[in-house]
mmCIF file of C-alpha atoms in Angstrom:
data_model
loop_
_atom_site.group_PDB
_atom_site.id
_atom_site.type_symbol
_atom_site.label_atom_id
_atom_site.label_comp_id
_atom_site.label_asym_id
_atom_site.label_seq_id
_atom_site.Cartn_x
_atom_site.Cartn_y
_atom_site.Cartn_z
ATOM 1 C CA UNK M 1 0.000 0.000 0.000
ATOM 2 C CA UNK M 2 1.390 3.564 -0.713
ATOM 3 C CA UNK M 3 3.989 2.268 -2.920
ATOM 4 C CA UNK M 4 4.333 5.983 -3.907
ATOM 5 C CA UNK M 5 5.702 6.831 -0.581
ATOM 6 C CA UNK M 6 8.682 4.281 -0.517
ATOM 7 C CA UNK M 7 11.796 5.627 0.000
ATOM 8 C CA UNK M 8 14.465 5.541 -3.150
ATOM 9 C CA UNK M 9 16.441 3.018 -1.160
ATOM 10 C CA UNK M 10 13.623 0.488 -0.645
ATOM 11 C CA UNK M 11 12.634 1.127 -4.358
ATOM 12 C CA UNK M 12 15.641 0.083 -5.519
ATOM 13 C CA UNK M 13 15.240 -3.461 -3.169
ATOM 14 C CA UNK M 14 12.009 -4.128 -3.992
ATOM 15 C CA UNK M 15 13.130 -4.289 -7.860
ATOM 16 C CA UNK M 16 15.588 -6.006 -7.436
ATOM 17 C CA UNK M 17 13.448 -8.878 -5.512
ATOM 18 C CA UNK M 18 10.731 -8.224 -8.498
ATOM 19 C CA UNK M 19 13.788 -8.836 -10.884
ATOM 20 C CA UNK M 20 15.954 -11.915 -9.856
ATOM 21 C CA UNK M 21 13.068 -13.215 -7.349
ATOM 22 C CA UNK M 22 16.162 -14.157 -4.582
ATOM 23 C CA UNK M 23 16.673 -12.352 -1.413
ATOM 24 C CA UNK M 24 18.763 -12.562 2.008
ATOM 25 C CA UNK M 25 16.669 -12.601 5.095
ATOM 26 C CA UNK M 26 18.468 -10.068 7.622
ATOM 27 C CA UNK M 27 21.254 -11.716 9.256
ATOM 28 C CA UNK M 28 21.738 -14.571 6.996
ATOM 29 C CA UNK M 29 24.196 -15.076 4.618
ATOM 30 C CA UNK M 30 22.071 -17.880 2.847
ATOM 31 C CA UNK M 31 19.758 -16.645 -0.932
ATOM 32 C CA UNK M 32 16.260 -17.388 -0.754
ATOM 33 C CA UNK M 33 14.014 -17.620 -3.390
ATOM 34 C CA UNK M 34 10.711 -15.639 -3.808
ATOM 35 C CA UNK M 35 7.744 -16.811 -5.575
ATOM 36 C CA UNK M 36 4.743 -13.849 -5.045
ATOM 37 C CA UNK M 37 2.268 -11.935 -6.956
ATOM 38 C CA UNK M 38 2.899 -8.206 -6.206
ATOM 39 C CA UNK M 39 -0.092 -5.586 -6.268
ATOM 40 C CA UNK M 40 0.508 -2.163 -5.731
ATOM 41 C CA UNK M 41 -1.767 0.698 -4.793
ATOM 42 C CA UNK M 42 -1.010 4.507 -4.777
ATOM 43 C CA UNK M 43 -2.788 7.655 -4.563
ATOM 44 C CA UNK M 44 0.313 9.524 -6.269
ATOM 45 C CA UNK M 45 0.695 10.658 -9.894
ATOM 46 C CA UNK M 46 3.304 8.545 -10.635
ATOM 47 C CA UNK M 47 4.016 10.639 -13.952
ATOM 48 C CA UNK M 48 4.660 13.274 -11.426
ATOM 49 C CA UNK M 49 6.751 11.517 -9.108
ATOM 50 C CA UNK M 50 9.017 10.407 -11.496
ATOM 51 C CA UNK M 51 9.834 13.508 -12.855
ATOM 52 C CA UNK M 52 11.033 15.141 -9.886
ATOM 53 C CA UNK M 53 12.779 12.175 -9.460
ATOM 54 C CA UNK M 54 10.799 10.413 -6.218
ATOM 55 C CA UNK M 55 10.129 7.294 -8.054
ATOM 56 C CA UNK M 56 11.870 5.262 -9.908
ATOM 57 C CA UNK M 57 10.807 4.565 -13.946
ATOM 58 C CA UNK M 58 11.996 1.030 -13.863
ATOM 59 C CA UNK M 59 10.407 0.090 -10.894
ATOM 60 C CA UNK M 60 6.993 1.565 -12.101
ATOM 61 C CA UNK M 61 7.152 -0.426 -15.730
ATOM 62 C CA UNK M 62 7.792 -3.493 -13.075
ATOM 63 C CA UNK M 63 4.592 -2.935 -11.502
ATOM 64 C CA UNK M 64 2.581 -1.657 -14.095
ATOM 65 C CA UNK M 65 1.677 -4.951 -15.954
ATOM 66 C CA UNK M 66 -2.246 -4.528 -14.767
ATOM 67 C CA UNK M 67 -2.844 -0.987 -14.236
ATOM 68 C CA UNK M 68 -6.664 -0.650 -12.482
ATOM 69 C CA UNK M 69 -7.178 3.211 -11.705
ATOM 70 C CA UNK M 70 -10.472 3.517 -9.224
ATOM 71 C CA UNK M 71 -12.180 6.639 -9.932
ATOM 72 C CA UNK M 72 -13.153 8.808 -6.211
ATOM 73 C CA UNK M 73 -15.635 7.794 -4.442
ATOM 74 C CA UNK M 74 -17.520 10.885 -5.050
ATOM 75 C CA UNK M 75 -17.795 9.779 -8.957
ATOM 76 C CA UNK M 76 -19.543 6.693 -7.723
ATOM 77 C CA UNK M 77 -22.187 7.356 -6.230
ATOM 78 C CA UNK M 78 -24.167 3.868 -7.082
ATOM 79 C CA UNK M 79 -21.114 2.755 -4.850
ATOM 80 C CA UNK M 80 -21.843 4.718 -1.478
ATOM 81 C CA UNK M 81 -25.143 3.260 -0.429
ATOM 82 C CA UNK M 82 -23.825 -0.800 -0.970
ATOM 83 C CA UNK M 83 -20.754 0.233 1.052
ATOM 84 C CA UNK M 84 -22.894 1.829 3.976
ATOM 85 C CA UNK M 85 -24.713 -0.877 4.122
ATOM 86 C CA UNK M 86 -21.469 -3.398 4.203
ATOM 87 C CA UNK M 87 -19.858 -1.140 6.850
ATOM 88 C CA UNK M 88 -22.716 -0.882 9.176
ATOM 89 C CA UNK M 89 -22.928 -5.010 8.608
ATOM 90 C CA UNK M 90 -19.586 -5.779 9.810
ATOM 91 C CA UNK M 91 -19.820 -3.037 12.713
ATOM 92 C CA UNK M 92 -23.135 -4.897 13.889
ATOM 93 C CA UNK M 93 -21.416 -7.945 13.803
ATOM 94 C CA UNK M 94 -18.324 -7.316 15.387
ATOM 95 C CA UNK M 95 -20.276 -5.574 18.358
ATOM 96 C CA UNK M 96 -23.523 -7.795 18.586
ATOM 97 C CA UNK M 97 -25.738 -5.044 18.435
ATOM 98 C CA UNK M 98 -28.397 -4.211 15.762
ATOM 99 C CA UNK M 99 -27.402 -2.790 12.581
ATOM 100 C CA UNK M 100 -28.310 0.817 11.471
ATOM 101 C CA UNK M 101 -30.423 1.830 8.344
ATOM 102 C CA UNK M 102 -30.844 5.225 6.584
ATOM 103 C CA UNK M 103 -34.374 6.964 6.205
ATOM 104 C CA UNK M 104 -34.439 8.621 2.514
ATOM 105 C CA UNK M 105 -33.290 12.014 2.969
ATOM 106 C CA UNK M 106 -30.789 10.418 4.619
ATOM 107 C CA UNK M 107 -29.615 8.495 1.604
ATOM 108 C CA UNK M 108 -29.779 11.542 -0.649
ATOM 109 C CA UNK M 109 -27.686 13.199 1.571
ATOM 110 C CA UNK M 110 -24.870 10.567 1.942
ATOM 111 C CA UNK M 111 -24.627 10.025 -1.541
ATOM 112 C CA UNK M 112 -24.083 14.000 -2.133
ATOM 113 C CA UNK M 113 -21.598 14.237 0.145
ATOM 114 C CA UNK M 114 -18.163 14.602 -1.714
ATOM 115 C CA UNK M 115 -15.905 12.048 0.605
ATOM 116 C CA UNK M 116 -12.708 13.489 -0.208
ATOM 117 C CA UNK M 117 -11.498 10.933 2.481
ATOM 118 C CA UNK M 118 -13.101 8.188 -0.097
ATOM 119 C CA UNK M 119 -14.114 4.606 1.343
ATOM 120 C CA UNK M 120 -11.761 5.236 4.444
ATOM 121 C CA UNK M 121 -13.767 8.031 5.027
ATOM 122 C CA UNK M 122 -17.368 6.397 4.883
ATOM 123 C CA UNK M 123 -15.890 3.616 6.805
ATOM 124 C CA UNK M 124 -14.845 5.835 9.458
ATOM 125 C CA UNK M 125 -18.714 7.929 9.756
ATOM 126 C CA UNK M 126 -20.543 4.616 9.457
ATOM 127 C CA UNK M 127 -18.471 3.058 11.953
ATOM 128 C CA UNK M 128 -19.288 6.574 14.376
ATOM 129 C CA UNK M 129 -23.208 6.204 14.347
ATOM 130 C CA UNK M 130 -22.881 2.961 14.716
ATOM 131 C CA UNK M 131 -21.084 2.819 18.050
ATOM 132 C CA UNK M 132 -22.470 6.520 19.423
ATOM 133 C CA UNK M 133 -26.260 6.751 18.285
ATOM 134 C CA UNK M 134 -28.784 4.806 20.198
ATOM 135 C CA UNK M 135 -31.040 5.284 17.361
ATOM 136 C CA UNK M 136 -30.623 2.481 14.426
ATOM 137 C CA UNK M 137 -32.869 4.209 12.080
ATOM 138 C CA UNK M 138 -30.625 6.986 10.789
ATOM 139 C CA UNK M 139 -32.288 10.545 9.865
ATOM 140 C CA UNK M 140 -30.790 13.162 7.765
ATOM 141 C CA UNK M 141 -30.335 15.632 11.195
ATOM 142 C CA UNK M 142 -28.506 12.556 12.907
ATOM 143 C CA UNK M 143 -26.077 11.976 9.829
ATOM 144 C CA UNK M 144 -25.735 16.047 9.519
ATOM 145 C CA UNK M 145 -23.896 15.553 13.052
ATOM 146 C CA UNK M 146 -21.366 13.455 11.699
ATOM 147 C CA UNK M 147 -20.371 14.606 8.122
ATOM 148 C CA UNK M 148 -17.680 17.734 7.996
ATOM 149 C CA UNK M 149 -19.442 21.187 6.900
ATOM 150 C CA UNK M 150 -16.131 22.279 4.874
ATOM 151 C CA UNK M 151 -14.768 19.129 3.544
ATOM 152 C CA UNK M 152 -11.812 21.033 2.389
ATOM 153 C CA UNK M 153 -10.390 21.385 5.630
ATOM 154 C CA UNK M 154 -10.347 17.891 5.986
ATOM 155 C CA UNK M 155 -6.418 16.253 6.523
ATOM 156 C CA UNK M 156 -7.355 14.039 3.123
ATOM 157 C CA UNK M 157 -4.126 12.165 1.676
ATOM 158 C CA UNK M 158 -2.815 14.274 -1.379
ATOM 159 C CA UNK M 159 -0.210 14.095 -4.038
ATOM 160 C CA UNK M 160 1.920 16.863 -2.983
ATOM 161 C CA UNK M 161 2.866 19.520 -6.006
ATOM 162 C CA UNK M 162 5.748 20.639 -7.552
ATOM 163 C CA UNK M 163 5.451 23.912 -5.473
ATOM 164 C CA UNK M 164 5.217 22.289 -2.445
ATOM 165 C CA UNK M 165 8.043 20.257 -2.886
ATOM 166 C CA UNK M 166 10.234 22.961 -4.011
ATOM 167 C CA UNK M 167 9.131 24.902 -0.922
ATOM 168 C CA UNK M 168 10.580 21.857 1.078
ATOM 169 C CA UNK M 169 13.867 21.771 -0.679
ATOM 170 C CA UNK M 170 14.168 25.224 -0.731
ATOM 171 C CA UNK M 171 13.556 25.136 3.282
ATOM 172 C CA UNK M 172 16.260 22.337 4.039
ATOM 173 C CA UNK M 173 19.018 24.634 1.224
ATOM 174 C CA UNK M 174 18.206 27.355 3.824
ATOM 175 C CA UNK M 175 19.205 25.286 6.645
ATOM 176 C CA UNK M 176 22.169 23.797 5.603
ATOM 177 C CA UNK M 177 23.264 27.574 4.317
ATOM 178 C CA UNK M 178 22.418 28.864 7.875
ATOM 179 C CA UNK M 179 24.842 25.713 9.108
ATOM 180 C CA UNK M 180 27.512 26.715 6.879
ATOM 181 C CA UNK M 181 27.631 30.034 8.030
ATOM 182 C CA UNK M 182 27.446 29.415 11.404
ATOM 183 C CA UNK M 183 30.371 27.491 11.065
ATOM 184 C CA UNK M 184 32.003 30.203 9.125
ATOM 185 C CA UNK M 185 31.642 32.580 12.001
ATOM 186 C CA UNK M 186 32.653 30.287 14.946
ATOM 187 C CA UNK M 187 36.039 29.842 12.653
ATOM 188 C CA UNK M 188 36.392 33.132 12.098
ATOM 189 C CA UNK M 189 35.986 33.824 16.236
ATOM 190 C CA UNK M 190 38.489 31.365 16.440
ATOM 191 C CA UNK M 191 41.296 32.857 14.071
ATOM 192 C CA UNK M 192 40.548 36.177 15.864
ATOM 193 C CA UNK M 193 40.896 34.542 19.211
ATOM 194 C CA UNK M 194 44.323 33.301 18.300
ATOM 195 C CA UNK M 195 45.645 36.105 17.098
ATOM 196 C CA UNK M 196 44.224 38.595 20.022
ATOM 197 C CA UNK M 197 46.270 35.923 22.325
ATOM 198 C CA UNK M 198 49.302 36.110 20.267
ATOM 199 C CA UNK M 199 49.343 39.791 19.991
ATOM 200 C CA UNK M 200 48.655 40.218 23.722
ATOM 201 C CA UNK M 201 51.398 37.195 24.591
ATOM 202 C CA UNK M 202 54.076 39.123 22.266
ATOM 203 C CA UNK M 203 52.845 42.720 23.967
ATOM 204 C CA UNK M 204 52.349 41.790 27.684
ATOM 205 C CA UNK M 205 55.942 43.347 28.801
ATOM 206 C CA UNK M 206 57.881 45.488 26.938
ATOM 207 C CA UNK M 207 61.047 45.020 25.813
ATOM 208 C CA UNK M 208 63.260 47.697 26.493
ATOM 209 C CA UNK M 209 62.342 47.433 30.070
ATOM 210 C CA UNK M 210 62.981 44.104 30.693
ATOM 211 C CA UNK M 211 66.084 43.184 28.765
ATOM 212 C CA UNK M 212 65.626 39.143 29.326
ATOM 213 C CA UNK M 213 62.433 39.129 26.859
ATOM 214 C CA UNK M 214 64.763 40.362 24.203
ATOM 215 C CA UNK M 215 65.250 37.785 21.588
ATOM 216 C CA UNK M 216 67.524 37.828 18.795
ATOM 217 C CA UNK M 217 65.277 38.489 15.018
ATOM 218 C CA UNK M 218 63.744 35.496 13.914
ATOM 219 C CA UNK M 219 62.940 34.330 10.735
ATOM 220 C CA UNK M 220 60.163 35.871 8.321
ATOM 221 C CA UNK M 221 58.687 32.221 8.506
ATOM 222 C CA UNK M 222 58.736 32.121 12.199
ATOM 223 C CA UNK M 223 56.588 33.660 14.925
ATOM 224 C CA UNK M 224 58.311 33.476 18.275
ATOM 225 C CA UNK M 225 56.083 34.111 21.029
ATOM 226 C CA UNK M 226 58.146 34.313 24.725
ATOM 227 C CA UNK M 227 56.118 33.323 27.837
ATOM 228 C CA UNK M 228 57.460 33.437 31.760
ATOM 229 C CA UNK M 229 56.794 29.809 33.480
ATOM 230 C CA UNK M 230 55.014 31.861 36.347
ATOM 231 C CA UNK M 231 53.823 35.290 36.804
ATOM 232 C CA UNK M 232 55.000 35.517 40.121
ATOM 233 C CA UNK M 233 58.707 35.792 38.844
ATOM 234 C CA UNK M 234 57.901 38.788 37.091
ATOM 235 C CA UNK M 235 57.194 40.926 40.250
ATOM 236 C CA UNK M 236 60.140 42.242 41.578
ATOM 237 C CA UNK M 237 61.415 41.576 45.252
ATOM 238 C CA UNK M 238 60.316 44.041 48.361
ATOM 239 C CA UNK M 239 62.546 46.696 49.127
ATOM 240 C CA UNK M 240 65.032 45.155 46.544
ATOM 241 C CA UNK M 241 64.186 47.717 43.435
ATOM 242 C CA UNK M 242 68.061 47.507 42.490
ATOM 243 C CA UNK M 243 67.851 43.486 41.441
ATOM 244 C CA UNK M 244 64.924 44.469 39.071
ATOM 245 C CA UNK M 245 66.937 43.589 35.690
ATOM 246 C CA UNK M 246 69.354 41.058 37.810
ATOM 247 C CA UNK M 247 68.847 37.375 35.561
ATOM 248 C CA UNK M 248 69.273 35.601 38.780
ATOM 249 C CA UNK M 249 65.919 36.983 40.312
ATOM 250 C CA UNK M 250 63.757 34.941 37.098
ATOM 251 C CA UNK M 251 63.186 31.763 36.379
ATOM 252 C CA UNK M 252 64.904 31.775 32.340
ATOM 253 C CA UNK M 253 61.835 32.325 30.413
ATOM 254 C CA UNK M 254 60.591 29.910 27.676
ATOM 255 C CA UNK M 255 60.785 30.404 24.039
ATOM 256 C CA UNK M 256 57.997 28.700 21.710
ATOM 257 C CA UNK M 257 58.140 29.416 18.188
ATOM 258 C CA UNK M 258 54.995 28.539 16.214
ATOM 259 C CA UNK M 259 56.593 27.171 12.881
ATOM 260 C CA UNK M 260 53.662 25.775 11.550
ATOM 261 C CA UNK M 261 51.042 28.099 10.159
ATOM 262 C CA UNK M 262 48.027 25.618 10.830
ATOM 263 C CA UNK M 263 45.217 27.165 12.567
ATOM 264 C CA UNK M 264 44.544 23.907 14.509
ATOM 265 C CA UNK M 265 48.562 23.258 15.285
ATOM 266 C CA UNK M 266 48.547 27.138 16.001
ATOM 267 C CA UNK M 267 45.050 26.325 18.260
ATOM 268 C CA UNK M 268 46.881 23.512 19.956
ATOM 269 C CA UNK M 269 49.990 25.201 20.707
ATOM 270 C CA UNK M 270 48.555 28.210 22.799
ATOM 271 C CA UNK M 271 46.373 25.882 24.203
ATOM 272 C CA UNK M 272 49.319 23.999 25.571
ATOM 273 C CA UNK M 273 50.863 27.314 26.183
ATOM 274 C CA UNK M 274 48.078 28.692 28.223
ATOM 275 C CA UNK M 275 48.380 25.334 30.357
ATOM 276 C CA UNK M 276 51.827 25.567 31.134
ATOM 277 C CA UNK M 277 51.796 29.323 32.294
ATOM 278 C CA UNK M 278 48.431 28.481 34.877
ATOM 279 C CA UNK M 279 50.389 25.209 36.115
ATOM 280 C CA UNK M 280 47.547 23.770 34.609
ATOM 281 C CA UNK M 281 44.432 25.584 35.969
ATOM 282 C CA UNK M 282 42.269 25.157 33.283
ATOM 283 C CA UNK M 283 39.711 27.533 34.748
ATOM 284 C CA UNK M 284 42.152 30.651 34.158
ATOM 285 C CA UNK M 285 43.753 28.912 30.761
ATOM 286 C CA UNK M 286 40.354 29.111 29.591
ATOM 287 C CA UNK M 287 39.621 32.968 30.854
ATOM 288 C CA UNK M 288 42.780 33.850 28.928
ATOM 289 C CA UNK M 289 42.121 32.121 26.140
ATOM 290 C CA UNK M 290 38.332 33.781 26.117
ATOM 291 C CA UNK M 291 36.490 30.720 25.141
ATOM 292 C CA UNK M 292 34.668 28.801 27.756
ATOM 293 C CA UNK M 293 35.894 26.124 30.346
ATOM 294 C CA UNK M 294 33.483 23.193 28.224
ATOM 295 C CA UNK M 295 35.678 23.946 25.238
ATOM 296 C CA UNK M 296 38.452 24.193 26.680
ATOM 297 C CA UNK M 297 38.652 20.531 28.268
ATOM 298 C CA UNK M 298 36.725 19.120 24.614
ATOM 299 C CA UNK M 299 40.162 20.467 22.819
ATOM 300 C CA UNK M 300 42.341 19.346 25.843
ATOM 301 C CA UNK M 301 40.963 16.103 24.946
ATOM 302 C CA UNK M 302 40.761 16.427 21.206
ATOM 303 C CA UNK M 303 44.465 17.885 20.912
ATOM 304 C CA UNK M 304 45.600 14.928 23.788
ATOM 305 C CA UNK M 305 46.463 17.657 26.210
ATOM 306 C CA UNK M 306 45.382 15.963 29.483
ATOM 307 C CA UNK M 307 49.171 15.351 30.784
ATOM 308 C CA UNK M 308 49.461 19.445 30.524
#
């Protein structure tokens, strides 16, 4: 049933079942073979869904060896009556209570009725009086109660159009735009991030006041970035001014060049940095780093930082 609605992947199964009539039950390795009759129904232009490319054309000249279309219920009226009658039958028998009949006017008006639900949807009403009314001679006021007065807001089963699918698609492009450019941004923060932390690392002290943070030129290729191992051997000693620029009062100060222009190695290296100068308090690694304390332990782990 629906065989319009299958997905493309079960399409293609299902012919190739229909085609070499040998399958593999799900978690066998042993072919079976298949010997059915197949019969299809859909309420899907088929036409349609081919051309915008939801069905496949050879599974549909597969199938279509007997094609029976069914016209709507609505354009068979001789129909609706005999199919009252069979539905209020089977009710009464599956509930052992008496069946229900239709006065005249009631008739008329049953058969008028569009059913843009179709058999499902007389099925459904009969089935209704049947079980709620007390009454098993039907009137045309007791069946008013029970059919829709705008049919067209009824959730019937459609063949979706070209414009609605395009409105889809065009929905889930927007999405994975919106996606793209989030990730864009957060990339962008990143880079920024990086270089605000390099700047600031290469800016914190000047140089011509402290003479140990003067390194020799480096390369054009090279970035060197020069960190003290603790903050507390920057500050000088009390009532000691004079052994301000003495070497022997600081710890020698570390030297990391970042030869590798990478944004992640670049990423991984001042996160290793920022570790090393916090003794490895990732709470203020993180504050200096300006992302949050989550990230900062998801790229510990990513980058295999956790012995920092």
């Amino acid at each position: 049933d629906e065989v319009g609605e299958l997905p493309l992947s079960t399409q293609a199964r299902l012919l190739r079942v229909l085609e070499t009539g040998e399958f593999i039950k799900v978690g066998s390795s042993q072919v079976e073979k298949s010997d059915v009759r197949v019969v299809a129904a859909t309420n899907l232009n088929i036409a349609q869904a081919i051309e915008r490319g939801k069905f496949r054309e050879d599974l549909f000249y597969r199938l279509n060896s007997v094609p029976i279309r069914i016209s709507p219920l609505r354009d068979r009226k001789e129909d609706i009556a005999l199919l009252f009658r069979k539905f209020a039958s089977d009710c009464a028998e599956k509930y052992m209570m008496p069946s229900i009949t239709l006065t005249e006017d009631a008739r008329e008006m049953l058969t008028n009725f569009r059913w843009p639900g179709n058999v499902r949807q007389l099925k459904n009403v009969t089935e209704q009086i049947s079980v709620i009314e007390h009454e098993r001679v039907i009137t045309s006021e007791i069946l008013q109660k029970y059919l829709p007065k705008a049919d067209a807001a009824l959730p019937v089963l459609a063949s979706q159009s070209r414009d609605s699918d395009q409105k889809i698609f065009s929905s889930e492009r927007e999405i994975l735009y919106q996606v793209l450019f989030d990730m864009k941004k957060d990339i962008n923060d990143l880079k920024n991030v990086v270089k605000t932390i390099l700047e600031d690392a290469a800016t914190s002290v000047p140089q011509d006041e402290n003479p140990i943070f003067h390194s020799p030129a480096a390369p054009q290729d090279k970035t060197p970035v020069t960190l003290p191992l603790k903050y507390e051997e920057l500050m000088p000693k009390k009532n000691h001014l004079a052994e301000v620029h003495d070497r022997s009062d600081f710890q020698e100060a570390t030297e990391v060049e970042i030869t590798n222009l990478s944004l992640e190695d670049a990423e991984k290296e001042m996160i290793a940095l920022a570790l090393e100068k916090h003794d490895g308090k990732r709470k203020l690694a993180a504050s200096e780093l300006g992302i949050s304390e989550r990230t900062l332990y998801r790229k510990i782990k990513e980058y295999n930082l956790e012995k920092l």
